[in-house]
């Protein structure tokens, strides 16, 4: 009976015959669209068993193993299925099994289960494989397996991949021709294999489309583990059962196209994995990085795949629908953030920018690179746009100051913008974009003029747009608008009739960069200039650039050239800027055609974003090379191992580093969810919400990452080999992108952050006794789990208030008084909370004093003059006296019966002696020419005074000698302590020949280590800076 069945099976052309001979009905499983998939539509009889045949895609020997010998040579062995049967539920799928014996005596059992694919309206199936090691041969040590299907339509024209179109997210687009750089994994269309580690892919799938038949096939890895061990890397063969990631891609087998998944994830015939010499140069080599599991009965070797075929009229349709299928089937779930969480993210990010903004060597600066653990700036250079983002950061600080009336953030933002406006513009006219402090000359800088960054259109456009946004908030600063117009006119003059600008310019303004795919980058700046000036030339230039971009960028997905350090490379950022540009053009013209182009760029950008979690080994150690001195240290991973990788995004072709750039796009996708094409709006809404939460998890919101500031973020990391390693440093663009993703649509009228912070706590003058009749209106806001220093910092820097209470369990209560502008007096150190207008402090707030009241402060630049005025006198009124010096306004006004006092906005200024870089105390004094006591002067200025106390880490003898050197007669100096900190008390200080008291509040542990004691009085005894730490007295 058995032999007759075998004879019948050999004679049947269809596998169904076998089941008929057994007296069974034809077996089937139900697809997602409800149609049945017959057994003979999935399997076919072959020699020695059964193979797979699905919608024309075939594999006669599905059981394929790569066996590694003891000398690390290897060979492939394969077999057909021994048995194929239906599952218990006949509509649920099929089960196929085989046993593979190697030539060296090893034996393996393979069990494959086929089920209906999810969310597929046409043909598709899920495939789950488990392999059990039955026996280990004496001279064989390792193995891997693969699943592949071959396209019956051979690669016709050239026998190369160019006969097909491909999609692998962040790696392979269209037919691969012209992909840049040349060493990119999929750049060689003549390769025999493009097999990519799945951890390099935002989602592990490979799609191929035949442009002649419009037929599409997609293979993807489902239910991924993805784990590996610490510092796994190198091109040598690795055998380790902890590697639970696969590789996926396409093979060119003598003109036959195969889609393939391999496990664990060997990569070739190009790889970014570095060899023993640290090289990744695979442009002209057959490079492989082999990964295998040991032949061990306990090894875990399981994976699940999905394969489906469709008809798609265009490549764009195929790519978009494959991505949507991946997104909706994977259902990425990032930790959900509440509105309160987003408020905290916003506040932490603004506070970080405020803390980082500093005077370095007398120059207002946003440092280029900061360590995460201790917040120390390693690189004090500053770049106006791109990864430096100094002026966009300043604009965000200014925006916050407009909302919160934060004098601190206002002063820092204005100083930074003023510096760039006054110092960076060239005669071309285009801005210099990157400087180093000149530590040989106080208050001066050295401009970088290297060919890589100088004159790059993206750096300049981002920087100038930051200045223009600052002007939109503070339109009294006409020089800011003039600066932006100069560069805008420069761009218009360089635009050719087709709409292109060039990508880079030399110092004379000549075009030296000929990348033809970045014309859209200036569009947001040009549109903003049109809105600011009403000049048609900016509008016309923006529209012409948009038309050029549709033809030269959008048409063939030529999104390359936007990353300045990866020029002429296909990248995600060029697409993001195209999306932004087209949305701006839609807002400008209300022409719906721009929406379609924005959608194209949005889908392309989305495909670079990880929607699956790649686990990071917590025990990895990474080499970090200091870019300043070249020193090499071992550090923890740059990507937090206790966070998911959801929302991280690949940067560009040629490597596999990811960063948090997509935080910038939350508002863009939200905008498309409102104005985009109806079929795609649900995705745009979902993706915006996904990014809104996913991109925030790299922050230290729970304190588990150990960063000094919760707003710090690591710059970039690898999620493939040497997983988690990268740049464990904060750069300003990270926080700028984070904030722009929160507030961008707020400015457009679409609330992303449910309530952008809108309440300000401002100091009130006359801080004296308890308020009369309003005691019940005091309340406390509790900030959990912070140090006492952080409590004080939050109270002072966020709310401009010294009233706080530190509880033993680490909670911080900041006491405030709601807006009582009427009768009564104010309790010392309390805050008046107001609902601010969306406007900044104006210079006119300081009345113009008579000429005799101007005091010469030395030959300094305008930004330094402003900062000196703000830091010493807390006054926005100043002027530069030609090229010779800085004048500060001193304005007396009549007051109550106590006699003349200083105007609150005008403040008080005078100078005695000279400024010495090494002075312990700077020689600025509070002047009282009409006999008003220092206490009265301080209180009238809104200072919280602690009379007679100056906190220092110096001894009484040292302090007295310093004061004496500064021309102050200290008749009494004695030592006490407060909270363990030495205090020097001065009862009689002779200032300008008059007896007065020097008022100073707070404590001083070492230098200027705390901001709270210094923000009010502005007499900062910092070391090594001629003007003190003007922008952040906490440093």
Short mmCIF file of N, CA and C in Angstrom, two decimals, residues 713-819:
data_model
loop_
_atom_site.label_atom_id
_atom_site.label_comp_id
_atom_site.label_asym_id
_atom_site.label_seq_id
_atom_site.Cartn_x
_atom_site.Cartn_y
_atom_site.Cartn_z
N UNK A 713 21.05 64.66 26.31
CA UNK A 713 20.80 63.56 25.38
C UNK A 713 22.13 63.19 24.73
N UNK A 714 22.38 61.89 24.55
CA UNK A 714 23.54 61.45 23.79
C UNK A 714 23.36 61.73 22.31
N UNK A 715 24.45 62.05 21.62
CA UNK A 715 24.32 62.56 20.25
C UNK A 715 23.99 61.48 19.22
N UNK A 716 24.69 60.36 19.25
CA UNK A 716 24.45 59.33 18.23
C UNK A 716 25.02 58.01 18.71
N UNK A 717 24.52 56.91 18.14
CA UNK A 717 24.99 55.58 18.53
C UNK A 717 24.73 54.60 17.41
N UNK A 718 25.44 53.50 17.45
CA UNK A 718 25.21 52.39 16.54
C UNK A 718 24.25 51.40 17.19
N UNK A 719 23.31 50.88 16.42
CA UNK A 719 22.42 49.83 16.90
C UNK A 719 22.79 48.48 16.30
N UNK A 720 23.90 48.43 15.55
CA UNK A 720 24.33 47.17 14.94
C UNK A 720 25.57 46.66 15.68
N UNK A 721 26.67 46.43 14.98
CA UNK A 721 27.87 45.96 15.65
C UNK A 721 28.35 47.03 16.64
N UNK A 722 29.01 46.56 17.72
CA UNK A 722 29.35 47.44 18.84
C UNK A 722 28.14 48.25 19.26
N UNK A 723 27.07 47.52 19.47
CA UNK A 723 25.76 48.12 19.68
C UNK A 723 25.74 49.04 20.90
N UNK A 724 25.16 50.21 20.70
CA UNK A 724 25.03 51.19 21.77
C UNK A 724 26.17 52.17 21.82
N UNK A 725 27.31 51.86 21.18
CA UNK A 725 28.45 52.76 21.21
C UNK A 725 28.24 53.90 20.21
N UNK A 726 28.85 55.02 20.52
CA UNK A 726 28.70 56.18 19.65
C UNK A 726 29.25 57.42 20.30
N UNK A 727 28.52 58.52 20.19
CA UNK A 727 28.95 59.80 20.73
C UNK A 727 28.16 60.07 22.01
N UNK A 728 28.77 59.78 23.14
CA UNK A 728 28.13 59.98 24.44
C UNK A 728 28.36 61.44 24.89
N UNK A 729 27.89 62.35 24.08
CA UNK A 729 28.02 63.77 24.34
C UNK A 729 26.74 64.49 23.91
N UNK A 730 26.44 65.58 24.60
CA UNK A 730 25.31 66.43 24.20
C UNK A 730 25.80 67.51 23.26
N UNK A 731 25.06 67.70 22.17
CA UNK A 731 25.27 68.82 21.26
C UNK A 731 23.98 69.63 21.21
N UNK A 732 24.05 70.95 21.02
CA UNK A 732 22.85 71.78 21.14
C UNK A 732 21.71 71.39 20.22
N UNK A 733 21.99 70.86 19.03
CA UNK A 733 20.90 70.56 18.11
C UNK A 733 19.91 69.57 18.71
N UNK A 734 20.37 68.70 19.59
CA UNK A 734 19.50 67.69 20.17
C UNK A 734 18.34 68.34 20.93
N UNK A 735 18.65 69.33 21.73
CA UNK A 735 17.61 70.00 22.50
C UNK A 735 16.79 70.94 21.63
N UNK A 736 17.43 71.58 20.66
CA UNK A 736 16.68 72.44 19.74
C UNK A 736 15.63 71.62 18.99
N UNK A 737 16.02 70.46 18.47
CA UNK A 737 15.04 69.61 17.78
C UNK A 737 13.94 69.16 18.71
N UNK A 738 14.31 68.79 19.95
CA UNK A 738 13.31 68.37 20.92
C UNK A 738 12.27 69.46 21.14
N UNK A 739 12.74 70.68 21.31
CA UNK A 739 11.82 71.79 21.59
C UNK A 739 11.02 72.19 20.34
N UNK A 740 11.66 72.18 19.18
CA UNK A 740 10.93 72.54 17.97
C UNK A 740 9.82 71.55 17.69
N UNK A 741 10.04 70.30 18.02
CA UNK A 741 8.97 69.31 17.85
C UNK A 741 7.79 69.55 18.78
N UNK A 742 8.05 70.26 19.89
CA UNK A 742 6.96 70.57 20.83
C UNK A 742 6.24 71.85 20.43
N UNK A 743 7.00 72.89 20.06
CA UNK A 743 6.39 74.20 19.90
C UNK A 743 6.10 74.58 18.45
N UNK A 744 6.63 73.84 17.48
CA UNK A 744 6.49 74.26 16.08
C UNK A 744 5.04 74.44 15.69
N UNK A 745 4.21 73.45 15.98
CA UNK A 745 2.82 73.58 15.58
C UNK A 745 2.04 74.49 16.51
N UNK A 746 2.57 74.73 17.69
CA UNK A 746 1.93 75.72 18.54
C UNK A 746 1.97 77.08 17.85
N UNK A 747 3.12 77.40 17.26
CA UNK A 747 3.23 78.67 16.57
C UNK A 747 2.31 78.71 15.35
N UNK A 748 2.03 77.54 14.78
CA UNK A 748 1.15 77.48 13.61
C UNK A 748 -0.32 77.42 14.00
N UNK A 749 -0.59 77.39 15.29
CA UNK A 749 -1.98 77.36 15.74
C UNK A 749 -2.49 75.98 16.07
N UNK A 750 -1.64 74.97 15.98
CA UNK A 750 -2.06 73.61 16.30
C UNK A 750 -1.34 73.18 17.57
N UNK A 751 -2.09 72.95 18.63
CA UNK A 751 -1.49 72.70 19.92
C UNK A 751 -0.98 71.26 19.98
N UNK A 752 0.34 71.11 20.01
CA UNK A 752 0.95 69.80 20.23
C UNK A 752 1.14 69.60 21.72
N UNK A 753 1.78 70.57 22.35
CA UNK A 753 1.88 70.56 23.80
C UNK A 753 0.58 71.15 24.31
N UNK A 754 -0.18 70.36 25.10
CA UNK A 754 -1.53 70.77 25.46
C UNK A 754 -1.59 72.18 26.01
N UNK A 755 -0.58 72.55 26.76
CA UNK A 755 -0.52 73.93 27.24
C UNK A 755 0.92 74.35 27.32
N UNK A 756 1.36 75.12 26.33
CA UNK A 756 2.71 75.64 26.38
C UNK A 756 2.83 76.51 27.62
N UNK A 757 3.91 76.35 28.40
CA UNK A 757 4.01 77.11 29.65
C UNK A 757 3.69 78.58 29.46
N UNK A 758 2.74 79.10 30.21
CA UNK A 758 2.25 80.45 29.99
C UNK A 758 2.16 81.27 31.25
N UNK A 759 2.55 80.70 32.39
CA UNK A 759 2.52 81.46 33.63
C UNK A 759 3.93 81.80 34.04
N UNK A 760 4.14 83.04 34.44
CA UNK A 760 5.47 83.49 34.83
C UNK A 760 5.47 83.88 36.29
N UNK A 761 6.58 83.61 36.94
CA UNK A 761 6.80 84.03 38.31
C UNK A 761 7.86 85.12 38.25
N UNK A 762 7.50 86.35 38.64
CA UNK A 762 8.45 87.46 38.53
C UNK A 762 8.66 88.08 39.89
N UNK A 763 9.86 88.59 40.11
CA UNK A 763 10.15 89.24 41.38
C UNK A 763 9.33 90.50 41.52
N UNK A 764 9.00 90.84 42.73
CA UNK A 764 8.35 92.12 42.99
C UNK A 764 9.30 92.99 43.79
N UNK A 765 9.18 94.27 43.60
CA UNK A 765 10.02 95.18 44.37
C UNK A 765 9.45 95.35 45.77
N UNK A 766 10.26 95.84 46.69
CA UNK A 766 9.80 96.08 48.04
C UNK A 766 9.52 94.81 48.79
N UNK A 767 10.41 93.84 48.74
CA UNK A 767 10.20 92.58 49.43
C UNK A 767 10.47 92.78 50.91
N UNK A 768 9.44 92.92 51.69
CA UNK A 768 9.63 93.27 53.10
C UNK A 768 8.87 92.34 54.02
N UNK A 769 7.68 92.75 54.44
CA UNK A 769 6.93 92.02 55.45
C UNK A 769 5.93 91.08 54.81
N UNK A 770 5.22 90.33 55.66
CA UNK A 770 4.18 89.44 55.16
C UNK A 770 3.06 90.25 54.51
N UNK A 771 2.45 89.71 53.48
CA UNK A 771 1.37 90.46 52.84
C UNK A 771 0.17 90.61 53.77
N UNK A 772 -0.44 91.72 53.68
CA UNK A 772 -1.56 92.01 54.57
C UNK A 772 -2.85 91.45 53.99
N UNK A 773 -3.48 90.55 54.74
CA UNK A 773 -4.79 90.04 54.35
C UNK A 773 -4.81 89.03 53.24
N UNK A 774 -3.63 88.56 52.83
CA UNK A 774 -3.61 87.62 51.71
C UNK A 774 -2.84 86.36 52.05
N UNK A 775 -2.70 86.06 53.34
CA UNK A 775 -1.88 84.93 53.74
C UNK A 775 -2.37 83.62 53.13
N UNK A 776 -3.69 83.49 52.96
CA UNK A 776 -4.24 82.23 52.48
C UNK A 776 -3.98 82.01 50.99
N UNK A 777 -3.41 82.97 50.32
CA UNK A 777 -3.19 82.81 48.89
C UNK A 777 -1.78 82.31 48.56
N UNK A 778 -1.03 81.95 49.60
CA UNK A 778 0.25 81.31 49.36
C UNK A 778 0.03 79.83 49.09
N UNK A 779 0.81 79.26 48.21
CA UNK A 779 0.72 77.83 47.96
C UNK A 779 2.10 77.30 47.61
N UNK A 780 2.23 76.01 47.67
CA UNK A 780 3.52 75.38 47.38
C UNK A 780 3.38 74.44 46.19
N UNK A 781 4.35 74.50 45.32
CA UNK A 781 4.44 73.53 44.23
C UNK A 781 5.55 72.55 44.58
N UNK A 782 5.22 71.27 44.64
CA UNK A 782 6.19 70.27 45.05
C UNK A 782 6.87 69.65 43.84
N UNK A 783 8.18 69.65 43.87
CA UNK A 783 9.00 69.02 42.83
C UNK A 783 9.67 67.81 43.49
N UNK A 784 9.34 66.60 43.09
CA UNK A 784 9.82 65.42 43.82
C UNK A 784 11.27 65.09 43.53
N UNK A 785 11.90 64.49 44.51
CA UNK A 785 13.18 63.79 44.38
C UNK A 785 14.26 64.63 43.73
N UNK A 786 14.55 65.78 44.31
CA UNK A 786 15.66 66.58 43.84
C UNK A 786 16.56 66.91 45.02
N UNK A 787 17.79 67.30 44.72
CA UNK A 787 18.71 67.72 45.77
C UNK A 787 18.34 69.12 46.25
N UNK A 788 18.91 69.52 47.38
CA UNK A 788 18.63 70.86 47.88
C UNK A 788 19.12 71.92 46.89
N UNK A 789 20.28 71.65 46.29
CA UNK A 789 20.79 72.60 45.31
C UNK A 789 19.84 72.71 44.12
N UNK A 790 19.35 71.57 43.63
CA UNK A 790 18.42 71.59 42.52
C UNK A 790 17.12 72.29 42.91
N UNK A 791 16.69 72.07 44.14
CA UNK A 791 15.49 72.75 44.64
C UNK A 791 15.68 74.26 44.57
N UNK A 792 16.82 74.71 45.06
CA UNK A 792 17.09 76.14 45.06
C UNK A 792 17.22 76.66 43.63
N UNK A 793 17.87 75.88 42.78
CA UNK A 793 18.03 76.28 41.39
C UNK A 793 16.68 76.43 40.70
N UNK A 794 15.81 75.44 40.91
CA UNK A 794 14.49 75.49 40.29
C UNK A 794 13.71 76.71 40.77
N UNK A 795 13.76 76.94 42.08
CA UNK A 795 13.02 78.05 42.64
C UNK A 795 13.52 79.37 42.07
N UNK A 796 14.82 79.50 41.98
CA UNK A 796 15.38 80.77 41.53
C UNK A 796 15.32 80.92 40.01
N UNK A 797 15.83 79.91 39.30
CA UNK A 797 16.00 80.05 37.87
C UNK A 797 14.71 79.87 37.09
N UNK A 798 13.83 79.02 37.58
CA UNK A 798 12.57 78.80 36.86
C UNK A 798 11.55 79.85 37.25
N UNK A 799 11.47 80.12 38.53
CA UNK A 799 10.42 81.02 39.01
C UNK A 799 10.96 82.37 39.47
N UNK A 800 12.28 82.60 39.36
CA UNK A 800 12.88 83.84 39.84
C UNK A 800 12.46 84.13 41.28
N UNK A 801 12.55 83.16 42.12
CA UNK A 801 12.04 83.27 43.48
C UNK A 801 12.99 82.57 44.43
N UNK A 802 13.26 83.19 45.60
CA UNK A 802 14.16 82.56 46.55
C UNK A 802 13.42 81.78 47.62
N UNK A 803 12.09 81.85 47.63
CA UNK A 803 11.35 81.17 48.69
C UNK A 803 11.21 79.70 48.35
N UNK A 804 11.84 78.85 49.12
CA UNK A 804 11.70 77.43 48.90
C UNK A 804 11.90 76.72 50.22
N UNK A 805 11.41 75.51 50.27
CA UNK A 805 11.56 74.68 51.46
C UNK A 805 12.02 73.30 51.01
N UNK A 806 13.11 72.85 51.59
CA UNK A 806 13.65 71.55 51.21
C UNK A 806 13.27 70.52 52.27
N UNK A 807 12.58 69.48 51.83
CA UNK A 807 12.11 68.47 52.75
C UNK A 807 13.12 67.33 52.83
N UNK A 808 13.08 66.63 53.94
CA UNK A 808 14.09 65.61 54.20
C UNK A 808 14.07 64.48 53.18
N UNK A 809 12.93 64.19 52.59
CA UNK A 809 12.83 63.08 51.65
C UNK A 809 13.22 63.48 50.23
N UNK A 810 13.69 64.71 50.08
CA UNK A 810 14.15 65.10 48.75
C UNK A 810 13.13 65.86 47.94
N UNK A 811 11.97 66.18 48.51
CA UNK A 811 10.99 66.96 47.78
C UNK A 811 11.27 68.44 47.96
N UNK A 812 10.90 69.19 46.97
CA UNK A 812 11.18 70.62 46.96
C UNK A 812 9.85 71.37 46.83
N UNK A 813 9.56 72.26 47.75
CA UNK A 813 8.35 73.06 47.68
C UNK A 813 8.74 74.50 47.36
N UNK A 814 8.22 75.01 46.29
CA UNK A 814 8.48 76.40 45.92
C UNK A 814 7.24 77.21 46.25
N UNK A 815 7.40 78.18 47.13
CA UNK A 815 6.27 78.96 47.62
C UNK A 815 6.05 80.17 46.73
N UNK A 816 4.82 80.37 46.37
CA UNK A 816 4.48 81.49 45.50
C UNK A 816 3.27 82.21 46.04
N UNK A 817 3.10 83.41 45.60
CA UNK A 817 1.89 84.16 45.91
C UNK A 817 1.23 84.55 44.60
N UNK A 818 -0.06 84.25 44.48
CA UNK A 818 -0.76 84.56 43.25
C UNK A 818 -0.88 86.07 43.08
N UNK A 819 -1.10 86.48 41.84
CA UNK A 819 -0.99 87.87 41.45
C UNK A 819 -1.80 88.85 42.28
#
